[in-house]
PDB file of C-alpha atoms in Angstrom:
ATOM      1  CA  GLN A   1     -11.845 -27.191   6.451  1.00  0.00           C
ATOM      2  CA  LEU A   2      -9.598 -24.198   6.983  1.00  0.00           C
ATOM      3  CA  GLN A   3     -11.379 -20.881   7.364  1.00  0.00           C
ATOM      4  CA  LEU A   4     -10.059 -17.343   7.642  1.00  0.00           C
ATOM      5  CA  GLN A   5     -12.105 -14.390   8.854  1.00  0.00           C
ATOM      6  CA  GLU A   6     -11.115 -10.726   8.755  1.00  0.00           C
ATOM      7  CA  SER A   7     -12.359  -8.319  11.395  1.00  0.00           C
ATOM      8  CA  GLY A   8     -11.883  -4.659  12.198  1.00  0.00           C
ATOM      9  CA  PRO A   9     -13.317  -1.178  11.668  1.00  0.00           C
ATOM     10  CA  GLY A  10     -14.943  -0.517   8.313  1.00  0.00           C
ATOM     11  CA  LEU A  11     -14.238   3.210   8.466  1.00  0.00           C
ATOM     12  CA  VAL A  12     -10.925   4.886   9.237  1.00  0.00           C
ATOM     13  CA  LYS A  13     -10.125   8.592   9.216  1.00  0.00           C
ATOM     14  CA  PRO A  14      -7.351   9.986   7.003  1.00  0.00           C
ATOM     15  CA  SER A  15      -3.900  10.037   8.657  1.00  0.00           C
ATOM     16  CA  GLU A  16      -4.977   7.417  11.212  1.00  0.00           C
ATOM     17  CA  THR A  17      -3.962   3.757  11.432  1.00  0.00           C
ATOM     18  CA  LEU A  18      -5.954   0.949   9.844  1.00  0.00           C
ATOM     19  CA  SER A  19      -6.029  -2.183  12.013  1.00  0.00           C
ATOM     20  CA  LEU A  20      -7.378  -5.566  10.960  1.00  0.00           C
ATOM     21  CA  THR A  21      -7.222  -9.046  12.453  1.00  0.00           C
ATOM     22  CA  CYS A  22      -7.521 -12.397  10.704  1.00  0.00           C
ATOM     23  CA  THR A  23      -8.763 -15.332  12.768  1.00  0.00           C
ATOM     24  CA  VAL A  24      -7.820 -18.782  11.496  1.00  0.00           C
ATOM     25  CA  SER A  25     -10.032 -21.767  12.297  1.00  0.00           C
ATOM     26  CA  GLY A  26      -9.886 -25.412  11.263  1.00  0.00           C
ATOM     27  CA  GLY A  27      -6.087 -25.432  11.341  1.00  0.00           C
ATOM     28  CA  SER A  28      -3.099 -24.142  13.260  1.00  0.00           C
ATOM     29  CA  ILE A  29      -1.381 -20.899  12.383  1.00  0.00           C
ATOM     30  CA  SER A  30       1.773 -22.432  13.862  1.00  0.00           C
ATOM     31  CA  SER A  31       2.178 -24.943  11.048  1.00  0.00           C
ATOM     32  CA  SER A  32       5.707 -24.916   9.663  1.00  0.00           C
ATOM     33  CA  SER A  33       4.390 -25.358   6.126  1.00  0.00           C
ATOM     34  CA  TYR A  34       2.688 -22.025   5.635  1.00  0.00           C
ATOM     35  CA  TYR A  35       2.961 -18.272   5.772  1.00  0.00           C
ATOM     36  CA  TRP A  36      -0.007 -15.979   6.307  1.00  0.00           C
ATOM     37  CA  GLY A  37      -0.647 -12.881   4.252  1.00  0.00           C
ATOM     38  CA  TRP A  38      -2.686  -9.822   3.465  1.00  0.00           C
ATOM     39  CA  ILE A  39      -3.872  -8.726   0.012  1.00  0.00           C
ATOM     40  CA  ARG A  40      -6.061  -5.761  -0.842  1.00  0.00           C
ATOM     41  CA  GLN A  41      -8.317  -4.758  -3.715  1.00  0.00           C
ATOM     42  CA  PRO A  42      -9.478  -1.147  -4.250  1.00  0.00           C
ATOM     43  CA  PRO A  43     -13.068  -0.904  -5.497  1.00  0.00           C
ATOM     44  CA  GLY A  44     -13.237  -1.890  -9.159  1.00  0.00           C
ATOM     45  CA  GLU A  45      -9.501  -2.533  -9.350  1.00  0.00           C
ATOM     46  CA  GLY A  46      -7.044  -5.405  -9.182  1.00  0.00           C
ATOM     47  CA  LEU A  47      -5.255  -7.211  -6.364  1.00  0.00           C
ATOM     48  CA  GLU A  48      -2.238  -5.838  -4.496  1.00  0.00           C
ATOM     49  CA  TRP A  49       0.018  -7.913  -2.255  1.00  0.00           C
ATOM     50  CA  ILE A  50       0.608  -6.209   1.119  1.00  0.00           C
ATOM     51  CA  GLY A  51       2.790  -8.655   3.003  1.00  0.00           C
ATOM     52  CA  SER A  52       3.189 -11.985   4.777  1.00  0.00           C
ATOM     53  CA  ILE A  53       4.241 -13.395   8.150  1.00  0.00           C
ATOM     54  CA  TYR A  54       5.526 -16.747   9.441  1.00  0.00           C
ATOM     55  CA  TYR A  55       4.283 -18.023  12.787  1.00  0.00           C
ATOM     56  CA  ARG A  56       7.695 -17.403  14.300  1.00  0.00           C
ATOM     57  CA  GLY A  57       7.385 -13.729  13.367  1.00  0.00           C
ATOM     58  CA  SER A  58       9.473 -13.252  10.227  1.00  0.00           C
ATOM     59  CA  THR A  59       7.797 -10.812   7.864  1.00  0.00           C
ATOM     60  CA  TYR A  60       7.890  -9.820   4.191  1.00  0.00           C
ATOM     61  CA  TYR A  61       6.354  -6.569   3.012  1.00  0.00           C
ATOM     62  CA  ASN A  62       5.552  -4.982  -0.328  1.00  0.00           C
ATOM     63  CA  PRO A  63       8.368  -2.423  -0.774  1.00  0.00           C
ATOM     64  CA  SER A  64       5.831   0.193  -1.885  1.00  0.00           C
ATOM     65  CA  LEU A  65       3.995  -0.079   1.464  1.00  0.00           C
ATOM     66  CA  LYS A  66       6.822  -1.166   3.740  1.00  0.00           C
ATOM     67  CA  SER A  67       7.233   2.151   5.558  1.00  0.00           C
ATOM     68  CA  ARG A  68       3.592   2.076   6.704  1.00  0.00           C
ATOM     69  CA  VAL A  69       2.858  -1.633   7.226  1.00  0.00           C
ATOM     70  CA  THR A  70       3.229  -3.868  10.250  1.00  0.00           C
ATOM     71  CA  ILE A  71       2.041  -7.491  10.289  1.00  0.00           C
ATOM     72  CA  SER A  72       2.108  -9.425  13.542  1.00  0.00           C
ATOM     73  CA  VAL A  73       1.027 -12.859  14.749  1.00  0.00           C
ATOM     74  CA  ASP A  74      -0.580 -14.160  17.948  1.00  0.00           C
ATOM     75  CA  THR A  75      -0.239 -17.929  17.959  1.00  0.00           C
ATOM     76  CA  SER A  76      -2.145 -18.276  21.252  1.00  0.00           C
ATOM     77  CA  LYS A  77      -5.238 -16.865  19.556  1.00  0.00           C
ATOM     78  CA  ASN A  78      -4.527 -18.373  16.113  1.00  0.00           C
ATOM     79  CA  GLN A  79      -4.636 -14.871  14.672  1.00  0.00           C
ATOM     80  CA  PHE A  80      -2.498 -12.509  12.661  1.00  0.00           C
ATOM     81  CA  SER A  81      -2.955  -8.788  12.239  1.00  0.00           C
ATOM     82  CA  LEU A  82      -2.342  -5.890   9.868  1.00  0.00           C
ATOM     83  CA  LYS A  83      -1.601  -2.306  10.747  1.00  0.00           C
ATOM     84  CA  LEU A  84      -1.336   0.345   8.032  1.00  0.00           C
ATOM     85  CA  SER A  85      -0.428   3.805   9.232  1.00  0.00           C
ATOM     86  CA  SER A  86      -1.044   7.290   7.828  1.00  0.00           C
ATOM     87  CA  VAL A  87      -3.884   6.138   5.626  1.00  0.00           C
ATOM     88  CA  THR A  88      -5.355   8.169   2.780  1.00  0.00           C
ATOM     89  CA  ALA A  89      -8.328   7.675   0.484  1.00  0.00           C
ATOM     90  CA  ALA A  90      -6.047   5.594  -1.757  1.00  0.00           C
ATOM     91  CA  ASP A  91      -6.004   2.931   0.960  1.00  0.00           C
ATOM     92  CA  THR A  92      -9.757   2.369   0.616  1.00  0.00           C
ATOM     93  CA  ALA A  93     -10.078  -1.266  -0.416  1.00  0.00           C
ATOM     94  CA  VAL A  94     -11.370  -4.711   0.383  1.00  0.00           C
ATOM     95  CA  TYR A  95      -8.696  -6.316   2.542  1.00  0.00           C
ATOM     96  CA  TYR A  96      -8.242 -10.086   2.350  1.00  0.00           C
ATOM     97  CA  CYS A  97      -6.268 -12.371   4.597  1.00  0.00           C
ATOM     98  CA  ALA A  98      -5.000 -15.628   3.112  1.00  0.00           C
ATOM     99  CA  ARG A  99      -2.794 -18.654   3.704  1.00  0.00           C
ATOM    100  CA  ARG A 100       0.385 -18.674   1.686  1.00  0.00           C
ATOM    101  CA  ARG A 101       2.075 -21.801   0.400  1.00  0.00           C
ATOM    102  CA  LEU A 102       5.515 -21.767  -1.090  1.00  0.00           C
ATOM    103  CA  ASN A 103       8.159 -23.780  -2.832  1.00  0.00           C
ATOM    104  CA  SER A 104      11.544 -23.042  -4.305  1.00  0.00           C
ATOM    105  CA  THR A 105      10.064 -21.157  -7.254  1.00  0.00           C
ATOM    106  CA  GLY A 106       7.480 -18.960  -5.635  1.00  0.00           C
ATOM    107  CA  TRP A 107       4.422 -18.734  -3.467  1.00  0.00           C
ATOM    108  CA  TRP A 108       0.658 -18.735  -3.852  1.00  0.00           C
ATOM    109  CA  TYR A 109      -2.465 -18.302  -1.729  1.00  0.00           C
ATOM    110  CA  ASP A 110      -4.653 -21.365  -1.362  1.00  0.00           C
ATOM    111  CA  TYR A 111      -7.204 -20.262   1.261  1.00  0.00           C
ATOM    112  CA  TRP A 112      -8.723 -16.787   1.448  1.00  0.00           C
ATOM    113  CA  GLY A 113     -10.965 -14.965   3.865  1.00  0.00           C
ATOM    114  CA  GLN A 114     -14.161 -13.398   2.564  1.00  0.00           C
ATOM    115  CA  GLY A 115     -12.629  -9.922   2.699  1.00  0.00           C
ATOM    116  CA  THR A 116     -13.579  -6.788   4.567  1.00  0.00           C
ATOM    117  CA  LEU A 117     -14.148  -3.343   3.078  1.00  0.00           C
ATOM    118  CA  VAL A 118     -12.231  -0.546   4.747  1.00  0.00           C
ATOM    119  CA  THR A 119     -13.137   2.994   3.747  1.00  0.00           C
ATOM    120  CA  VAL A 120     -10.839   5.908   4.517  1.00  0.00           C
ATOM    121  CA  SER A 121     -12.926   9.025   4.978  1.00  0.00           C
ATOM    122  CA  SER A 122     -13.435  11.822   7.466  1.00  0.00           C
TER     123      SER A 122
ATOM    124  CA  GLN B   1       0.227  -0.247 -14.031  1.00  0.00           C
ATOM    125  CA  SER B   2       0.700  -3.908 -13.116  1.00  0.00           C
ATOM    126  CA  ILE B   3       4.051  -5.655 -13.453  1.00  0.00           C
ATOM    127  CA  LEU B   4       2.234  -8.620 -14.998  1.00  0.00           C
ATOM    128  CA  THR B   5       0.161  -7.698 -18.045  1.00  0.00           C
ATOM    129  CA  GLN B   6      -3.186  -9.310 -18.793  1.00  0.00           C
ATOM    130  CA  PRO B   7      -5.797  -8.406 -21.423  1.00  0.00           C
ATOM    131  CA  PRO B   8      -8.602  -6.420 -19.764  1.00  0.00           C
ATOM    132  CA  SER B   9     -11.286  -8.649 -21.227  1.00  0.00           C
ATOM    133  CA  VAL B  10     -11.918 -11.812 -23.215  1.00  0.00           C
ATOM    134  CA  SER B  11     -15.158 -13.439 -24.289  1.00  0.00           C
ATOM    135  CA  GLY B  12     -16.440 -16.666 -25.721  1.00  0.00           C
ATOM    136  CA  ALA B  13     -19.603 -18.599 -26.376  1.00  0.00           C
ATOM    137  CA  PRO B  14     -20.675 -21.579 -24.275  1.00  0.00           C
ATOM    138  CA  GLY B  15     -18.670 -24.660 -25.202  1.00  0.00           C
ATOM    139  CA  GLN B  16     -15.812 -22.697 -26.742  1.00  0.00           C
ATOM    140  CA  ARG B  17     -12.194 -22.457 -25.652  1.00  0.00           C
ATOM    141  CA  VAL B  18     -10.665 -19.214 -24.432  1.00  0.00           C
ATOM    142  CA  THR B  19      -7.175 -18.320 -23.314  1.00  0.00           C
ATOM    143  CA  ILE B  20      -5.952 -15.548 -21.025  1.00  0.00           C
ATOM    144  CA  SER B  21      -2.354 -14.417 -21.284  1.00  0.00           C
ATOM    145  CA  CYS B  22      -0.083 -13.098 -18.555  1.00  0.00           C
ATOM    146  CA  THR B  23       3.079 -11.356 -19.712  1.00  0.00           C
ATOM    147  CA  GLY B  24       5.951 -10.582 -17.371  1.00  0.00           C
ATOM    148  CA  SER B  25       9.673  -9.952 -17.620  1.00  0.00           C
ATOM    149  CA  SER B  26      13.109 -11.259 -16.734  1.00  0.00           C
ATOM    150  CA  SER B  27      12.642 -10.324 -13.062  1.00  0.00           C
ATOM    151  CA  ASN B  28       9.544 -12.449 -12.531  1.00  0.00           C
ATOM    152  CA  ILE B  29       8.181 -15.095 -14.907  1.00  0.00           C
ATOM    153  CA  GLY B  30      11.318 -15.048 -17.047  1.00  0.00           C
ATOM    154  CA  ALA B  31      13.485 -15.564 -13.965  1.00  0.00           C
ATOM    155  CA  GLY B  32      11.884 -18.947 -13.418  1.00  0.00           C
ATOM    156  CA  TYR B  33       9.293 -18.015 -10.829  1.00  0.00           C
ATOM    157  CA  ASP B  34       6.029 -19.897 -11.010  1.00  0.00           C
ATOM    158  CA  VAL B  35       2.734 -18.412 -12.189  1.00  0.00           C
ATOM    159  CA  HIS B  36      -0.520 -18.991 -10.336  1.00  0.00           C
ATOM    160  CA  TRP B  37      -4.083 -18.188 -11.358  1.00  0.00           C
ATOM    161  CA  TYR B  38      -7.127 -17.103  -9.373  1.00  0.00           C
ATOM    162  CA  GLN B  39     -10.799 -16.870 -10.277  1.00  0.00           C
ATOM    163  CA  GLN B  40     -12.886 -14.139  -8.684  1.00  0.00           C
ATOM    164  CA  LEU B  41     -16.636 -14.476  -9.094  1.00  0.00           C
ATOM    165  CA  PRO B  42     -18.616 -11.244  -8.679  1.00  0.00           C
ATOM    166  CA  GLY B  43     -18.706 -10.077  -5.073  1.00  0.00           C
ATOM    167  CA  THR B  44     -16.561 -12.913  -3.741  1.00  0.00           C
ATOM    168  CA  ALA B  45     -12.980 -13.517  -2.675  1.00  0.00           C
ATOM    169  CA  PRO B  46     -10.448 -14.849  -5.174  1.00  0.00           C
ATOM    170  CA  LYS B  47     -10.199 -18.622  -5.426  1.00  0.00           C
ATOM    171  CA  LEU B  48      -7.029 -20.507  -6.341  1.00  0.00           C
ATOM    172  CA  LEU B  49      -7.463 -22.034  -9.791  1.00  0.00           C
ATOM    173  CA  ILE B  50      -3.960 -23.065 -10.897  1.00  0.00           C
ATOM    174  CA  TYR B  51      -0.728 -23.179  -8.894  1.00  0.00           C
ATOM    175  CA  GLY B  52       2.833 -23.862  -9.967  1.00  0.00           C
ATOM    176  CA  ASN B  53       2.093 -22.947 -13.597  1.00  0.00           C
ATOM    177  CA  SER B  54      -0.072 -25.957 -14.395  1.00  0.00           C
ATOM    178  CA  ASN B  55      -1.328 -27.708 -11.253  1.00  0.00           C
ATOM    179  CA  ARG B  56      -5.008 -27.776 -10.317  1.00  0.00           C
ATOM    180  CA  PRO B  57      -6.096 -27.834  -6.667  1.00  0.00           C
ATOM    181  CA  SER B  58      -8.533 -30.537  -5.704  1.00  0.00           C
ATOM    182  CA  GLY B  59     -12.016 -29.706  -6.937  1.00  0.00           C
ATOM    183  CA  VAL B  60     -11.018 -27.513  -9.885  1.00  0.00           C
ATOM    184  CA  PRO B  61     -12.384 -28.992 -13.125  1.00  0.00           C
ATOM    185  CA  ASP B  62      -9.894 -30.175 -15.724  1.00  0.00           C
ATOM    186  CA  ARG B  63     -11.472 -27.686 -18.145  1.00  0.00           C
ATOM    187  CA  PHE B  64      -9.005 -25.241 -16.595  1.00  0.00           C
ATOM    188  CA  SER B  65      -5.334 -25.590 -17.513  1.00  0.00           C
ATOM    189  CA  GLY B  66      -2.223 -23.460 -17.237  1.00  0.00           C
ATOM    190  CA  SER B  67       1.073 -23.222 -19.039  1.00  0.00           C
ATOM    191  CA  LYS B  68       4.217 -21.121 -18.960  1.00  0.00           C
ATOM    192  CA  SER B  69       6.868 -20.309 -21.521  1.00  0.00           C
ATOM    193  CA  GLY B  70       9.648 -17.763 -21.358  1.00  0.00           C
ATOM    194  CA  THR B  71       8.333 -14.537 -19.849  1.00  0.00           C
ATOM    195  CA  SER B  72       4.650 -15.400 -20.306  1.00  0.00           C
ATOM    196  CA  ALA B  73       1.980 -17.731 -19.025  1.00  0.00           C
ATOM    197  CA  SER B  74      -1.496 -18.671 -20.167  1.00  0.00           C
ATOM    198  CA  LEU B  75      -4.726 -19.906 -18.662  1.00  0.00           C
ATOM    199  CA  ALA B  76      -6.949 -21.952 -20.954  1.00  0.00           C
ATOM    200  CA  ILE B  77     -10.598 -22.711 -20.323  1.00  0.00           C
ATOM    201  CA  THR B  78     -12.265 -25.306 -22.509  1.00  0.00           C
ATOM    202  CA  GLY B  79     -15.956 -26.159 -22.739  1.00  0.00           C
ATOM    203  CA  LEU B  80     -16.844 -22.659 -21.562  1.00  0.00           C
ATOM    204  CA  GLN B  81     -19.810 -22.476 -19.174  1.00  0.00           C
ATOM    205  CA  ALA B  82     -21.924 -19.562 -17.984  1.00  0.00           C
ATOM    206  CA  GLU B  83     -20.598 -20.069 -14.448  1.00  0.00           C
ATOM    207  CA  ASP B  84     -17.054 -19.333 -15.675  1.00  0.00           C
ATOM    208  CA  GLU B  85     -17.941 -15.659 -16.093  1.00  0.00           C
ATOM    209  CA  ALA B  86     -15.593 -13.983 -13.634  1.00  0.00           C
ATOM    210  CA  ASP B  87     -12.383 -12.004 -13.245  1.00  0.00           C
ATOM    211  CA  TYR B  88      -9.149 -13.962 -13.579  1.00  0.00           C
ATOM    212  CA  TYR B  89      -5.805 -12.904 -12.092  1.00  0.00           C
ATOM    213  CA  CYS B  90      -2.312 -14.250 -12.605  1.00  0.00           C
ATOM    214  CA  GLN B  91       0.261 -13.984  -9.815  1.00  0.00           C
ATOM    215  CA  SER B  92       3.998 -14.521  -9.520  1.00  0.00           C
ATOM    216  CA  TYR B  93       7.046 -13.299  -7.617  1.00  0.00           C
ATOM    217  CA  ASP B  94       9.186 -10.374  -8.714  1.00  0.00           C
ATOM    218  CA  SER B  95      12.777  -9.870  -7.641  1.00  0.00           C
ATOM    219  CA  SER B  96      13.341  -6.394  -9.075  1.00  0.00           C
ATOM    220  CA  LEU B  97      12.998  -4.546  -5.760  1.00  0.00           C
ATOM    221  CA  SER B  98      14.961  -5.124  -2.576  1.00  0.00           C
ATOM    222  CA  GLY B  99      13.428  -8.060  -0.744  1.00  0.00           C
ATOM    223  CA  GLY B 100      11.239  -9.045  -3.664  1.00  0.00           C
ATOM    224  CA  ARG B 101       7.470  -9.005  -3.699  1.00  0.00           C
ATOM    225  CA  GLY B 102       4.418 -10.912  -4.780  1.00  0.00           C
ATOM    226  CA  VAL B 103       2.851  -9.421  -7.888  1.00  0.00           C
ATOM    227  CA  PHE B 104      -0.539  -9.779  -9.545  1.00  0.00           C
ATOM    228  CA  GLY B 105      -1.685  -9.115 -13.061  1.00  0.00           C
ATOM    229  CA  GLY B 106      -4.286  -6.428 -13.582  1.00  0.00           C
ATOM    230  CA  GLY B 107      -7.018  -8.996 -14.082  1.00  0.00           C
ATOM    231  CA  THR B 108      -9.057 -10.191 -17.067  1.00  0.00           C
ATOM    232  CA  LYS B 109     -12.835 -10.112 -17.176  1.00  0.00           C
ATOM    233  CA  LEU B 110     -14.235 -13.181 -18.912  1.00  0.00           C
ATOM    234  CA  THR B 111     -17.639 -12.740 -20.485  1.00  0.00           C
ATOM    235  CA  VAL B 112     -19.614 -15.791 -21.585  1.00  0.00           C
ATOM    236  CA  LEU B 113     -21.716 -14.699 -24.535  1.00  0.00           C
TER     237      LEU B 113
END
């Protein structure tokens, strides 16, 4: 059974960089069939797509976050990572990593991590 | 404000049928992109409920069904059960910005009376 687990600091100071890692177990991140993505959810609010990465390194970012987001992959560790720079209180959210499936008419997320709360505060 | 519009809340009694709508536009649902649905139980991660407009992943009861028409989609839940009380989100792809993006509805809270 595929499992994803987010890890990283739960508290980040304003203007600093948020860094999270997602460790994939029970399957290979190097599968040609999937992308891997990040989604976030501010407390009490809805879901926001952040971006996705393919194991070969190609990335897709939400245009509204693109200037601050970097997603990378480490196939040797079966992990992928998120960096979000210049954070503010508006970036406080539960951050989820997930596996993305796609076809010719779109994509969806079929496996999700449990999520990790990141609070931006001094 | 979400690009995909969902009603904030719906409710129904046990055993009843409820539907949740997801309204988009010509740059997402109306452009032919699929709609997918997720169920989020309180305090947990979202779970895939419907993919490709109407397909159920293994393990999802057939009480849940999805459909799409024009610029909208719907999730129907029949034989409502107390355990169905959760937030439900639709998701699609939107091509209105350079490079496109995944988009979610604002979510609908289902209350089982």
